[in-house]
JSON list of C-alpha atoms in Angstrom, two decimals:
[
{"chain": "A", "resi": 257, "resn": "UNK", "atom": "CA", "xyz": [8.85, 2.13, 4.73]},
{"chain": "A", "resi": 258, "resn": "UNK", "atom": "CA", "xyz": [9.08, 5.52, 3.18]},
{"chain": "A", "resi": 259, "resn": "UNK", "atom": "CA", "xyz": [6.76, 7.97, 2.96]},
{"chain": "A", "resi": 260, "resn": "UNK", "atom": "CA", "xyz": [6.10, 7.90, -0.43]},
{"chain": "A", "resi": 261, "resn": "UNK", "atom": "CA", "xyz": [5.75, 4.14, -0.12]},
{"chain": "A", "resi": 262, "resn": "UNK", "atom": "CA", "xyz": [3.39, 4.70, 2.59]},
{"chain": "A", "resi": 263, "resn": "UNK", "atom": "CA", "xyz": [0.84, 6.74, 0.43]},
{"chain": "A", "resi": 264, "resn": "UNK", "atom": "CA", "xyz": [1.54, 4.27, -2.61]},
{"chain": "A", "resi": 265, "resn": "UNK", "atom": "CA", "xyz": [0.16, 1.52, 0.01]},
{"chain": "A", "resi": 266, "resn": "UNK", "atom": "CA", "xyz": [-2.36, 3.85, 1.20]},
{"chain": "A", "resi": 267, "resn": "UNK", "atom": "CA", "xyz": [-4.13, 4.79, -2.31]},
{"chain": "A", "resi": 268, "resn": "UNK", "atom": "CA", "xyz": [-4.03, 1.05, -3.22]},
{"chain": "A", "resi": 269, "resn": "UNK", "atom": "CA", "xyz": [-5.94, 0.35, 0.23]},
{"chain": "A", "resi": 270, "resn": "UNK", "atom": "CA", "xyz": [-8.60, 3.01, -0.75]},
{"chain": "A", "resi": 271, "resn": "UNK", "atom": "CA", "xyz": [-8.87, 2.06, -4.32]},
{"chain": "A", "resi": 272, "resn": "UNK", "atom": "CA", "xyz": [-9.17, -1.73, -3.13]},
{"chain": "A", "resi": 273, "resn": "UNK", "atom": "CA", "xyz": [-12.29, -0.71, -0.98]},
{"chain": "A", "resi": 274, "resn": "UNK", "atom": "CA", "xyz": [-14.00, 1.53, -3.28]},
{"chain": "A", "resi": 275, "resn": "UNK", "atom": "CA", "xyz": [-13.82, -0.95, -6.00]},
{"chain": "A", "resi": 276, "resn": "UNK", "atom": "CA", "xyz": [-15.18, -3.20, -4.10]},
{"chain": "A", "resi": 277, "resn": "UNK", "atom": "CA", "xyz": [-17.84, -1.31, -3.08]},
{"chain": "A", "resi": 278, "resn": "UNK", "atom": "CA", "xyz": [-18.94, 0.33, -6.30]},
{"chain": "A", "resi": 279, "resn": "UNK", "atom": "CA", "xyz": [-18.55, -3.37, -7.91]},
{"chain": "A", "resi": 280, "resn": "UNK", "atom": "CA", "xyz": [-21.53, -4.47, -5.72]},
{"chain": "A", "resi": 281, "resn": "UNK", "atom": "CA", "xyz": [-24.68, -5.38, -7.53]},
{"chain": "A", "resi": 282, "resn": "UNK", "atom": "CA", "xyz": [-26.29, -3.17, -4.94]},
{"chain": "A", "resi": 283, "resn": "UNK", "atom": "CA", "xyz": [-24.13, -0.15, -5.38]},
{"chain": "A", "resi": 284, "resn": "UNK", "atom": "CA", "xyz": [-24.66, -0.28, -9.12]},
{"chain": "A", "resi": 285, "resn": "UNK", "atom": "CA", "xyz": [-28.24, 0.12, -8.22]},
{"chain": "A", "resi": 286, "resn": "UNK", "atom": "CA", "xyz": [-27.87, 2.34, -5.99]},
{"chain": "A", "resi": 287, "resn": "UNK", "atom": "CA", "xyz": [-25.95, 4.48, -7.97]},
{"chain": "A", "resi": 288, "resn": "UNK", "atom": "CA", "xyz": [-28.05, 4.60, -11.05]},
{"chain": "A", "resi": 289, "resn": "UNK", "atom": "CA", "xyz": [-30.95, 5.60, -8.96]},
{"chain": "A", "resi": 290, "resn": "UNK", "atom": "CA", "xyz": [-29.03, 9.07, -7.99]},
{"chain": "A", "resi": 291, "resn": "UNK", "atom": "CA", "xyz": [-28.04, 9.30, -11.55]},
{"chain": "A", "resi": 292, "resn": "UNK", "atom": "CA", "xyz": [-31.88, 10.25, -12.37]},
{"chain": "A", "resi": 293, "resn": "UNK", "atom": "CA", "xyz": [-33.53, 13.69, -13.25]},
{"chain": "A", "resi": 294, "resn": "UNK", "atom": "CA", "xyz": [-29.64, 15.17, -13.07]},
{"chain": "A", "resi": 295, "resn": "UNK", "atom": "CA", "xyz": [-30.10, 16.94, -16.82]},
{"chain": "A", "resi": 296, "resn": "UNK", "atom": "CA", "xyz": [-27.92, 17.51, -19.33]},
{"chain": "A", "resi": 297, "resn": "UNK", "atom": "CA", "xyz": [-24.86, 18.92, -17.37]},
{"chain": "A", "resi": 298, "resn": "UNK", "atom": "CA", "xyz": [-23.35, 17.21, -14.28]},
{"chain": "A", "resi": 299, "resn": "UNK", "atom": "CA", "xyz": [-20.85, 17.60, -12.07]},
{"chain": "A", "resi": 300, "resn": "UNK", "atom": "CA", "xyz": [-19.76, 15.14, -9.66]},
{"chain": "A", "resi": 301, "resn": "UNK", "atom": "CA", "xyz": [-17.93, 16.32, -6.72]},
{"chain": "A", "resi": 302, "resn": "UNK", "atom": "CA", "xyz": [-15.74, 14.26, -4.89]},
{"chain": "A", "resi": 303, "resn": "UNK", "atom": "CA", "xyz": [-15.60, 11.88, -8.44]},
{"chain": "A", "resi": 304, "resn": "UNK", "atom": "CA", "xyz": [-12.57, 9.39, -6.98]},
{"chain": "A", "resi": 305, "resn": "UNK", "atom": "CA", "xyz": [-11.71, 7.55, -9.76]},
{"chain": "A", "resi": 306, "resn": "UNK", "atom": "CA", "xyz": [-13.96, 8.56, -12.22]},
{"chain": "A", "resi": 307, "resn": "UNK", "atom": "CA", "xyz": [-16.84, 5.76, -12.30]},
{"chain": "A", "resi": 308, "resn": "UNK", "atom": "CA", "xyz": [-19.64, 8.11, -11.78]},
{"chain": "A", "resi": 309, "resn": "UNK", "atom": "CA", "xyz": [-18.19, 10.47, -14.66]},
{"chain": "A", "resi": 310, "resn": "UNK", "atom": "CA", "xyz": [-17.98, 7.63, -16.71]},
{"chain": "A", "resi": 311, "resn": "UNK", "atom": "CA", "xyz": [-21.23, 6.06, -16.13]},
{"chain": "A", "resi": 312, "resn": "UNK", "atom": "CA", "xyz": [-23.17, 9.39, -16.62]},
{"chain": "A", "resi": 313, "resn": "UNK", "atom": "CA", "xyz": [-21.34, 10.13, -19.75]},
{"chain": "A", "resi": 314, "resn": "UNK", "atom": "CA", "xyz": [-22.68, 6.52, -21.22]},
{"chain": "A", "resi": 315, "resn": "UNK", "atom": "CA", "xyz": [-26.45, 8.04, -20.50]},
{"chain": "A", "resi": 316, "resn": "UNK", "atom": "CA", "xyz": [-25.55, 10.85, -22.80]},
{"chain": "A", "resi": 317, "resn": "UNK", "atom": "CA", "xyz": [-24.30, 13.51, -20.18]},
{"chain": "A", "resi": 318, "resn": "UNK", "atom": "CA", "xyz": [-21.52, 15.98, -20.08]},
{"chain": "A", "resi": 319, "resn": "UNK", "atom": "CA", "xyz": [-20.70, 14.34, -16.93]},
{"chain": "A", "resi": 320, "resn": "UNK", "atom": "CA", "xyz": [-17.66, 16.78, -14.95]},
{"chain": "A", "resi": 321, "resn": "UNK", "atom": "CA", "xyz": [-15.44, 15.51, -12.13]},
{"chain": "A", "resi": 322, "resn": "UNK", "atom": "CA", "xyz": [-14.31, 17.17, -9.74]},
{"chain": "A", "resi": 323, "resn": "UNK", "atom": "CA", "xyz": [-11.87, 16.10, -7.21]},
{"chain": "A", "resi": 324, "resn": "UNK", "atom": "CA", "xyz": [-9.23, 17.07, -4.62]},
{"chain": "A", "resi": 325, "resn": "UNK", "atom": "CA", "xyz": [-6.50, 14.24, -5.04]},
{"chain": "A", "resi": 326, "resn": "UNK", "atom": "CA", "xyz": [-4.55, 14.81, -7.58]},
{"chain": "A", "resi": 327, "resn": "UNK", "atom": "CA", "xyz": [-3.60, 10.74, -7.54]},
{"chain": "A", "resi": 328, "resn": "UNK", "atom": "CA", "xyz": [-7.27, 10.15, -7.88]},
{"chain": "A", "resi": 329, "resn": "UNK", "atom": "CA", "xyz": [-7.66, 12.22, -10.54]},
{"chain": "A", "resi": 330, "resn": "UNK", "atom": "CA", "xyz": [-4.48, 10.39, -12.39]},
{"chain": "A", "resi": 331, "resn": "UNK", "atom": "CA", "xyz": [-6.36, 7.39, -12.25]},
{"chain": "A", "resi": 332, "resn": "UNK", "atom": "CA", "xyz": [-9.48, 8.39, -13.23]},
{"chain": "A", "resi": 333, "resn": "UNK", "atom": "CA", "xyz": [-8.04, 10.10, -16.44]},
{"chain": "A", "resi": 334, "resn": "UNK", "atom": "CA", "xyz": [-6.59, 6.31, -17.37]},
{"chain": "A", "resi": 335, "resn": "UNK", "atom": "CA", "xyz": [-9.61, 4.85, -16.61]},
{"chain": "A", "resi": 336, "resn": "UNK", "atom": "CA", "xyz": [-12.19, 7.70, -18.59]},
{"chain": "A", "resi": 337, "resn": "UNK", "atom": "CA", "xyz": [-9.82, 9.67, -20.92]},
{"chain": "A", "resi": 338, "resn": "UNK", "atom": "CA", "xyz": [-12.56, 11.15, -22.60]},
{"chain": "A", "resi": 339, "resn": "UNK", "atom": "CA", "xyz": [-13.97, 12.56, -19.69]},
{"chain": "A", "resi": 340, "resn": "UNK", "atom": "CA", "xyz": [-14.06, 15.95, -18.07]},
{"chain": "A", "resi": 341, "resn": "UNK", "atom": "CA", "xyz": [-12.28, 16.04, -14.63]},
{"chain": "A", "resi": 342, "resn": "UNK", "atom": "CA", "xyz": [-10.57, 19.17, -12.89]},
{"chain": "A", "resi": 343, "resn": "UNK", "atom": "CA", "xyz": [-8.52, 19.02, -9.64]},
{"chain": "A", "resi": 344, "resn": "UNK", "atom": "CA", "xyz": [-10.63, 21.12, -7.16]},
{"chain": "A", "resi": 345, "resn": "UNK", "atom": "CA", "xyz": [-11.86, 21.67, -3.41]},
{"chain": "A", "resi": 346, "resn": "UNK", "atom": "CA", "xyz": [-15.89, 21.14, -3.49]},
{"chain": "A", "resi": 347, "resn": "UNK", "atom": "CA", "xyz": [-16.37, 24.52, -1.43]},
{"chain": "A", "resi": 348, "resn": "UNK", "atom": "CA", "xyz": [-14.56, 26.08, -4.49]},
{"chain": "A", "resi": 349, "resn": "UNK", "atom": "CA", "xyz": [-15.48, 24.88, -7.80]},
{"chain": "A", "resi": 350, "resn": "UNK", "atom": "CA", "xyz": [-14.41, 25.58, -11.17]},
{"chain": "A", "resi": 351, "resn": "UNK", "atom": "CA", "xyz": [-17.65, 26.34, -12.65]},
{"chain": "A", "resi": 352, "resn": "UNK", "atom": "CA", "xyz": [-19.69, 29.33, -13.45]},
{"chain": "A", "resi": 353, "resn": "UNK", "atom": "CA", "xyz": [-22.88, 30.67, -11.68]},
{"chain": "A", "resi": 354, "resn": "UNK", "atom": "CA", "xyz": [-25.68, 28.57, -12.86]},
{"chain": "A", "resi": 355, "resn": "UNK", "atom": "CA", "xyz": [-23.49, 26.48, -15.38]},
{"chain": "A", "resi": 356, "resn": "UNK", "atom": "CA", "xyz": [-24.89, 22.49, -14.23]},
{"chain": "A", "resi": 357, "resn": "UNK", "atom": "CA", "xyz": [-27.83, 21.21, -14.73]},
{"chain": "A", "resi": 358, "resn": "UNK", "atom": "CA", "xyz": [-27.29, 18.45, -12.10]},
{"chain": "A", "resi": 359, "resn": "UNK", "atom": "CA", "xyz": [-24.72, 18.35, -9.23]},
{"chain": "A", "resi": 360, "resn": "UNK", "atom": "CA", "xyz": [-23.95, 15.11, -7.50]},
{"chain": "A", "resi": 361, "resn": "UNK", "atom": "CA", "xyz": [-21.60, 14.21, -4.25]},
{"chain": "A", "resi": 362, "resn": "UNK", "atom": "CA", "xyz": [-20.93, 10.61, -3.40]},
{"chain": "A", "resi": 363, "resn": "UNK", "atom": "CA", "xyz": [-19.41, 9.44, 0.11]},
{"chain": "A", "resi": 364, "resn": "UNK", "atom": "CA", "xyz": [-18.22, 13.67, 0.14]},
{"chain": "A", "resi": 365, "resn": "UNK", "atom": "CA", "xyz": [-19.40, 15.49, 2.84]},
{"chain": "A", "resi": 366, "resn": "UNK", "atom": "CA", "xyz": [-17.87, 13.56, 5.87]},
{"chain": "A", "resi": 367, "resn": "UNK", "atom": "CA", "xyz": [-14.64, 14.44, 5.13]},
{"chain": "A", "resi": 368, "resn": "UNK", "atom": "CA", "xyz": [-15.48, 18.23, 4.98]},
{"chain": "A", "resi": 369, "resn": "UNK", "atom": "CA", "xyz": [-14.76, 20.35, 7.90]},
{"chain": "A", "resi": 370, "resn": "UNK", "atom": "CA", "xyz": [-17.31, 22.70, 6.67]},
{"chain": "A", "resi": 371, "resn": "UNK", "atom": "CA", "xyz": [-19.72, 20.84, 4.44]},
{"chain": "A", "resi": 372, "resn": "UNK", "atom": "CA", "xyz": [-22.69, 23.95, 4.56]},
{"chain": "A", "resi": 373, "resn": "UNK", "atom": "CA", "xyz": [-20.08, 25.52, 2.49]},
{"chain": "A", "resi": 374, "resn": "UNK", "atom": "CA", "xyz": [-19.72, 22.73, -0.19]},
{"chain": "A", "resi": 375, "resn": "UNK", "atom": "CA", "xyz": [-23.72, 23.01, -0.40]},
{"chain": "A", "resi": 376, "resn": "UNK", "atom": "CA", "xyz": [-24.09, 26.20, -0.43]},
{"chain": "A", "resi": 377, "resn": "UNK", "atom": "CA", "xyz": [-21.57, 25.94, -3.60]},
{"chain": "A", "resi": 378, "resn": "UNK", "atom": "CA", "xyz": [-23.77, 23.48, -4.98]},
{"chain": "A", "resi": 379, "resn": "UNK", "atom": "CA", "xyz": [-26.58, 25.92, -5.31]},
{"chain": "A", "resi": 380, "resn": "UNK", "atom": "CA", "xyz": [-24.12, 28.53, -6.58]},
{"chain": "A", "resi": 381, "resn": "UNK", "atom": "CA", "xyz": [-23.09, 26.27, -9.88]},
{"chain": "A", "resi": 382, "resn": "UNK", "atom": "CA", "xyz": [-26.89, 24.56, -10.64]},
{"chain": "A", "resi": 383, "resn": "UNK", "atom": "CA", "xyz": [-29.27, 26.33, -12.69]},
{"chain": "A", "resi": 384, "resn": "UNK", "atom": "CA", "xyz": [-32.55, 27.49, -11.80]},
{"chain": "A", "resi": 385, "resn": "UNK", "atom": "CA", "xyz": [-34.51, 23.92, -11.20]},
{"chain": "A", "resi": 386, "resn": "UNK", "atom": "CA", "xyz": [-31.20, 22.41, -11.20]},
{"chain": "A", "resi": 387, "resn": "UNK", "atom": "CA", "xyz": [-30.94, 18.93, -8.69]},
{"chain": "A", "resi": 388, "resn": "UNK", "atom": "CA", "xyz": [-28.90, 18.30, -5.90]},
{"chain": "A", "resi": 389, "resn": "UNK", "atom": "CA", "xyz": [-27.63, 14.49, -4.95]},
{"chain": "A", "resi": 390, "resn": "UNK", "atom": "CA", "xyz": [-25.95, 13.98, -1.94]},
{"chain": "A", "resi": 391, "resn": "UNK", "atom": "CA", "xyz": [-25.30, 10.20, -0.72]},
{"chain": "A", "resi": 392, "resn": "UNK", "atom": "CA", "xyz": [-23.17, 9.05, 2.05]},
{"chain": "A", "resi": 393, "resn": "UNK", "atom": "CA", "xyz": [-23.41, 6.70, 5.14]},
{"chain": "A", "resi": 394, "resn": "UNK", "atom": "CA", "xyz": [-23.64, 7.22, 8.47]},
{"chain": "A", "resi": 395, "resn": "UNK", "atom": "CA", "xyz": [-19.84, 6.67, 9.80]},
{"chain": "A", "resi": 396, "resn": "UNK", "atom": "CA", "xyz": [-21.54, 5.31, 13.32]},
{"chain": "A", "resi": 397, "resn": "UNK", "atom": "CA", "xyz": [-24.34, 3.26, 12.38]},
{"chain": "A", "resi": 398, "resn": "UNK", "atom": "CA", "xyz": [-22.30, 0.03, 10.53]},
{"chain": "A", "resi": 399, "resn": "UNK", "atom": "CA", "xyz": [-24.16, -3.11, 11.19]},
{"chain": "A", "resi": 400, "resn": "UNK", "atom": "CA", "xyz": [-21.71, -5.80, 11.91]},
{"chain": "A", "resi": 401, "resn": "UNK", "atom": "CA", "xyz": [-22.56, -9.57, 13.68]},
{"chain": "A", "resi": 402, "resn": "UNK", "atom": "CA", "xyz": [-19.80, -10.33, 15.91]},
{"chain": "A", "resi": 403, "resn": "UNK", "atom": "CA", "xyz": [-18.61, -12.37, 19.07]},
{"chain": "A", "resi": 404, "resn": "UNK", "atom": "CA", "xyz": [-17.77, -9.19, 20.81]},
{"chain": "A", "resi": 405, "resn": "UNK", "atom": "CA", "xyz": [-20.26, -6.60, 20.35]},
{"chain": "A", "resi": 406, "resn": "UNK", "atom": "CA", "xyz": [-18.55, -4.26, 22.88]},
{"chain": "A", "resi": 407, "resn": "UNK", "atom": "CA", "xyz": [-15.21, -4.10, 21.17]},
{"chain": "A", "resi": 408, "resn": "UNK", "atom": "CA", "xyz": [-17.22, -3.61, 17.92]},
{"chain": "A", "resi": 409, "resn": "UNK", "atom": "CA", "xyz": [-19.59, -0.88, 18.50]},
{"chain": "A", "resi": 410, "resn": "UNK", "atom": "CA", "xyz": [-16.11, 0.57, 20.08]},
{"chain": "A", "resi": 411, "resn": "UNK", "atom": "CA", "xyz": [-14.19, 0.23, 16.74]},
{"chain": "A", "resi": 412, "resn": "UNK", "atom": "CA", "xyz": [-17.23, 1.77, 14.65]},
{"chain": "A", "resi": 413, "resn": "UNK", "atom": "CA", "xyz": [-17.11, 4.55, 17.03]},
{"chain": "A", "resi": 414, "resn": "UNK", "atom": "CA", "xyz": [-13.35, 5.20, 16.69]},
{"chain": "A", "resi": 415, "resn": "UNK", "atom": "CA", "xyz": [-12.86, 4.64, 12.94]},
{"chain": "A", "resi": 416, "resn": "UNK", "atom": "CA", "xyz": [-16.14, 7.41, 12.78]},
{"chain": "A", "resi": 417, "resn": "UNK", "atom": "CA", "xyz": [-14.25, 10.13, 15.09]},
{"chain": "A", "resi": 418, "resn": "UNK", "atom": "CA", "xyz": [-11.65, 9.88, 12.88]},
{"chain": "A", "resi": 419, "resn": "UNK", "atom": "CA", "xyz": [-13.10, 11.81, 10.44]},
{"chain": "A", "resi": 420, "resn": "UNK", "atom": "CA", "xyz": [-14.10, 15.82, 10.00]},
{"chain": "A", "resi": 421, "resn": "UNK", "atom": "CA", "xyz": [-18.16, 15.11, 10.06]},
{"chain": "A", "resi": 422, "resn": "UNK", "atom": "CA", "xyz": [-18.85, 11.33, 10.57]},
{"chain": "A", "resi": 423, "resn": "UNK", "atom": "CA", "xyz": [-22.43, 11.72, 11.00]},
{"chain": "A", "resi": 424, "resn": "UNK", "atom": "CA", "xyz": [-23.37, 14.39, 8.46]},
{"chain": "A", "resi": 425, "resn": "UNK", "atom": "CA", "xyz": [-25.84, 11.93, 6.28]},
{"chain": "A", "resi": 426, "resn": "UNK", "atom": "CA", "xyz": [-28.28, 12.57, 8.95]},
{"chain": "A", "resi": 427, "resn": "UNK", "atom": "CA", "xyz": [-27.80, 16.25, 8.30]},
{"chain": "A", "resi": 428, "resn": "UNK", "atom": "CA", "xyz": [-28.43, 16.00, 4.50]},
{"chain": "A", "resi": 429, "resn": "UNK", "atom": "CA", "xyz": [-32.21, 16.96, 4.44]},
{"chain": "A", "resi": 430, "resn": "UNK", "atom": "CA", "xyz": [-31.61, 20.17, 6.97]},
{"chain": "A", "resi": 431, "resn": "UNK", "atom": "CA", "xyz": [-28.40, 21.21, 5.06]},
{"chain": "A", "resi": 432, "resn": "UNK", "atom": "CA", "xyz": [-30.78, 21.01, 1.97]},
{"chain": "A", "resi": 433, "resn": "UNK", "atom": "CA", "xyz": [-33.47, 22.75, 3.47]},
{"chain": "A", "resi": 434, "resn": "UNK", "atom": "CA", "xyz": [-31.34, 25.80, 4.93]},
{"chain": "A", "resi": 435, "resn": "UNK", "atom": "CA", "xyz": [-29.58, 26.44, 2.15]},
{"chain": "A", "resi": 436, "resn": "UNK", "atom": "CA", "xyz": [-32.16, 26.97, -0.68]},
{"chain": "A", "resi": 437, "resn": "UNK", "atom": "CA", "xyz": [-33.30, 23.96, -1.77]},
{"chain": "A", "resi": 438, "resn": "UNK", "atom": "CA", "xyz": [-36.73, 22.80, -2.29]},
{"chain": "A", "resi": 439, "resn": "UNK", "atom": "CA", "xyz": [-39.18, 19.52, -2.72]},
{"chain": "A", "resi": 440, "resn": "UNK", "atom": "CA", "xyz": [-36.04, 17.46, -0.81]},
{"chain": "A", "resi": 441, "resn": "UNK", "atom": "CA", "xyz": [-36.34, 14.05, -0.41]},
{"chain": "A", "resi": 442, "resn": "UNK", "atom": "CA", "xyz": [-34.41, 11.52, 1.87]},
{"chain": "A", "resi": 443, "resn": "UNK", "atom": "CA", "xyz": [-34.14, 7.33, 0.80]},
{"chain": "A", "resi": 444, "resn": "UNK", "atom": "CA", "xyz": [-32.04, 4.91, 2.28]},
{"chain": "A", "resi": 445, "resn": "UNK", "atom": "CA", "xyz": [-31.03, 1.99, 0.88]},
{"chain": "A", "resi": 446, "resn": "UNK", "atom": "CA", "xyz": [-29.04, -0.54, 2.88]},
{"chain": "A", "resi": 447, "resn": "UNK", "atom": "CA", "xyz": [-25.65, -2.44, 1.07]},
{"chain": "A", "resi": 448, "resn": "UNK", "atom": "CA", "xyz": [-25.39, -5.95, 2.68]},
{"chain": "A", "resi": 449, "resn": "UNK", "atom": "CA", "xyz": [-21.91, -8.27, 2.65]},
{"chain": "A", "resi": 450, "resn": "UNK", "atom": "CA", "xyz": [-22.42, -11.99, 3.57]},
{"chain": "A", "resi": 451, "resn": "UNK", "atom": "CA", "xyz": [-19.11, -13.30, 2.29]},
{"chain": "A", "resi": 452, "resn": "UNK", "atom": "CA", "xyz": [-15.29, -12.17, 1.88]},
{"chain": "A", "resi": 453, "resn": "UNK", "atom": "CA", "xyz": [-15.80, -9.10, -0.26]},
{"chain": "A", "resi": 454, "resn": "UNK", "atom": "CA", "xyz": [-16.83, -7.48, 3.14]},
{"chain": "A", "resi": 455, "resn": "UNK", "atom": "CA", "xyz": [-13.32, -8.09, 4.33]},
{"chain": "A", "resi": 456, "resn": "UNK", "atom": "CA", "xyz": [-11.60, -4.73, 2.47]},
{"chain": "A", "resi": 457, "resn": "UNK", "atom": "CA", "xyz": [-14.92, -2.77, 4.40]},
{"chain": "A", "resi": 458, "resn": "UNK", "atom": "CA", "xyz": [-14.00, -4.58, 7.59]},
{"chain": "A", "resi": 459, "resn": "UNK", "atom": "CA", "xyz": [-10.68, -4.32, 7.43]},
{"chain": "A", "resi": 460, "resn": "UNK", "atom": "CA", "xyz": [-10.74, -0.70, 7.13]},
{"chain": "A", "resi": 461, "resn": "UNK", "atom": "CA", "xyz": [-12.55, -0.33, 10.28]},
{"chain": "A", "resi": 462, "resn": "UNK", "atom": "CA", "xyz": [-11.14, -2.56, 12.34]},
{"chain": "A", "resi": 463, "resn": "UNK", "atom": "CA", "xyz": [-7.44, -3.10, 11.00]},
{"chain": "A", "resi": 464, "resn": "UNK", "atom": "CA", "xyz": [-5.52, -6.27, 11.30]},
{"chain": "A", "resi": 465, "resn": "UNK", "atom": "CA", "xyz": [-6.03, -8.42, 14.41]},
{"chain": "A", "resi": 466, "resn": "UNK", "atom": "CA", "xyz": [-7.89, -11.30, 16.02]},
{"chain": "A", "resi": 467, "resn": "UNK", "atom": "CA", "xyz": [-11.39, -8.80, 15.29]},
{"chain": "A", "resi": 468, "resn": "UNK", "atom": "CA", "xyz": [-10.93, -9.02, 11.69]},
{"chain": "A", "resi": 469, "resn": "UNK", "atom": "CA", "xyz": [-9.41, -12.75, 11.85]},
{"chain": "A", "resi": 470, "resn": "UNK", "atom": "CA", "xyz": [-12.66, -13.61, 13.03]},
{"chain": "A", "resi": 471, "resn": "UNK", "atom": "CA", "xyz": [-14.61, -11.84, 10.69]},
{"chain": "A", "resi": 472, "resn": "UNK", "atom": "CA", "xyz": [-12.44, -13.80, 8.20]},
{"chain": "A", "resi": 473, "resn": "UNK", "atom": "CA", "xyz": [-13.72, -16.99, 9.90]},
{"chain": "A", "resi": 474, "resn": "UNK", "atom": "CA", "xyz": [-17.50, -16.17, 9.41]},
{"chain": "A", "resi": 475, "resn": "UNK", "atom": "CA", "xyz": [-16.37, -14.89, 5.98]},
{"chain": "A", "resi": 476, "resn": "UNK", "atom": "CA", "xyz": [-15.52, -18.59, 5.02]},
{"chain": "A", "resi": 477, "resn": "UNK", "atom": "CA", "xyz": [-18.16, -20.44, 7.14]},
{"chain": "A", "resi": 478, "resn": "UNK", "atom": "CA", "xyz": [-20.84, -17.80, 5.80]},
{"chain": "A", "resi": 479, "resn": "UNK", "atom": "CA", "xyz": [-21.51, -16.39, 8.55]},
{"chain": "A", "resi": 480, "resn": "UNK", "atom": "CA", "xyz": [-20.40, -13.24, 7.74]},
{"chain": "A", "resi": 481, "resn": "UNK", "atom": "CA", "xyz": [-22.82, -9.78, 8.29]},
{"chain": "A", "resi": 482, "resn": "UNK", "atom": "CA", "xyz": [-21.95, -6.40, 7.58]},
{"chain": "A", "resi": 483, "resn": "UNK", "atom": "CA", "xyz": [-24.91, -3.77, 6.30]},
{"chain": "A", "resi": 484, "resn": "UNK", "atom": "CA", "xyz": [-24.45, 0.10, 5.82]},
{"chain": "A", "resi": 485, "resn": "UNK", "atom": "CA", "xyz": [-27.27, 2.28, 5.66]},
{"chain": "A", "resi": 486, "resn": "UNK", "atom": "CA", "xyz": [-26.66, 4.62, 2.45]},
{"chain": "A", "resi": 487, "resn": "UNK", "atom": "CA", "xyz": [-28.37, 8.14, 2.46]},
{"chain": "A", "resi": 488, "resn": "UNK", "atom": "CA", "xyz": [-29.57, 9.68, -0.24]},
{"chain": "A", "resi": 489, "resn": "UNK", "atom": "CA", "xyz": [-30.92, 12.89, -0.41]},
{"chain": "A", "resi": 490, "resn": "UNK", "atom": "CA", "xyz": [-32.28, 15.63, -3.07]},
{"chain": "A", "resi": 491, "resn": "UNK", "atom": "CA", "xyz": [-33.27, 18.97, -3.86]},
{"chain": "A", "resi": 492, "resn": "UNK", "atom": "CA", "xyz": [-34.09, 21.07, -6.42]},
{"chain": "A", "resi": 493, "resn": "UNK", "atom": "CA", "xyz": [-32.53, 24.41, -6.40]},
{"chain": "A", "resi": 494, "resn": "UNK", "atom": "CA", "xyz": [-35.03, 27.24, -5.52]},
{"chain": "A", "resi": 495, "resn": "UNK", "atom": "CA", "xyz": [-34.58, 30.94, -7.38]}
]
């Protein structure tokens, strides 16, 4: 397989799991509770493909995305042409001083090297009592039912050190707090799979194999459990 096939297959693998993600009943929910108090202007900063943007426009927002694949961006420009998206690195964005009302990152900040920096940004571009919304999980603390708990705690583990700052939802309310923001808050608010659309989530953890063939299994006998923890925390920008 080429390389460009490879990323082809890659993107559709992401786009897969996201969708099936944000299509959950639960992540709806989930998503129009960090939607509130964000104002007039938003940005949202790691936007994907675009659902976020979109959504927030439909409340009446000039809703801004703001991502750093340029595929990503493709597709969320076919999916929300009237929306406002800019290629961009969230530790760098293309807005003025004070120029949001409400700034929002979405699964963001573990794949960061240096996510202080993408906060500290965030304070940069929000006006004065502008809101801060950062949601993500915890990469280690997947909740999955299994005949081998060993080899599964061990596959959470290693898909987590994979990336720059697995565990930085646990950071949110201290990252907040040290970098000018006041009156945080921290929720969480759990997303449960019992049945196949679990798989792509699975799948991505654990990769092909007799670990995710018998996930498959309890998929089909409904037996299947998988819950993530989802962190939300916010902030209103101090002067």
């Amino acid at each position: 397989m080429s390389t460009l096939s490879r990323r082809i297959s890659a993107m559709s693998t992401l786009l897969t799991l996201l969708d099936a993600l944000d299509d959950l009943p639960q992540a709806r929910k989930l998503r129009e509770r960090t939607y509130e108090a964000l104002g007039e202007i938003v940005v949202d900063v790691g936007c994907g493909s675009g659902r976020a943007v979109g959504e927030l426009a439909a409340r009446g927002a000039r809703a801004i995305g703001v991502d750093l694949d340029p595929e990503m961006l493709e597709i969320a420009v076919a999916r929300w042409p009237a929306s406002e998206f800019h290629l961009a690195d969230a530790t760098a964005l293309p807005l003025d001083d004070g120029s949001v009302t409400g700034y929002r990152a979405d699964k963001v900040l573990h794949a960061i090297a240096e996510p202080e920096r993408a906060v500290i940004e965030a304070r940069r571009v929000l006006a004065r009592n502008g809101r801060a919304v950062l949601v993500g999980q915890d990469w280690d603390t997947f909740v999955i039912d299994s005949d081998d708990p060993e080899l599964t705690r061990a596959l959470v583990h290693a898909r987590a050190d994979r990336l720059p700052n697995p565990r930085i939802a646990r950071r949110y309310r201290n990252l907040l707090l040290d970098n000018g923001f006041t009156d945080v808050t921290v929720e969480v608010h759990t997303i449960v799979w019992t049945d196949t659309t679990g798989l792509p989530t699975l799948a991505n953890i654990g990769g092909e194999g007799p670990w995710l063939d018998e996930q498959a299994a309890r998929a089909r006998n409904d037996r299947l459990f998988l819950a993530i923890p989802m962190f939300v925390a916010s902030g209103t920008r101090a002067d």
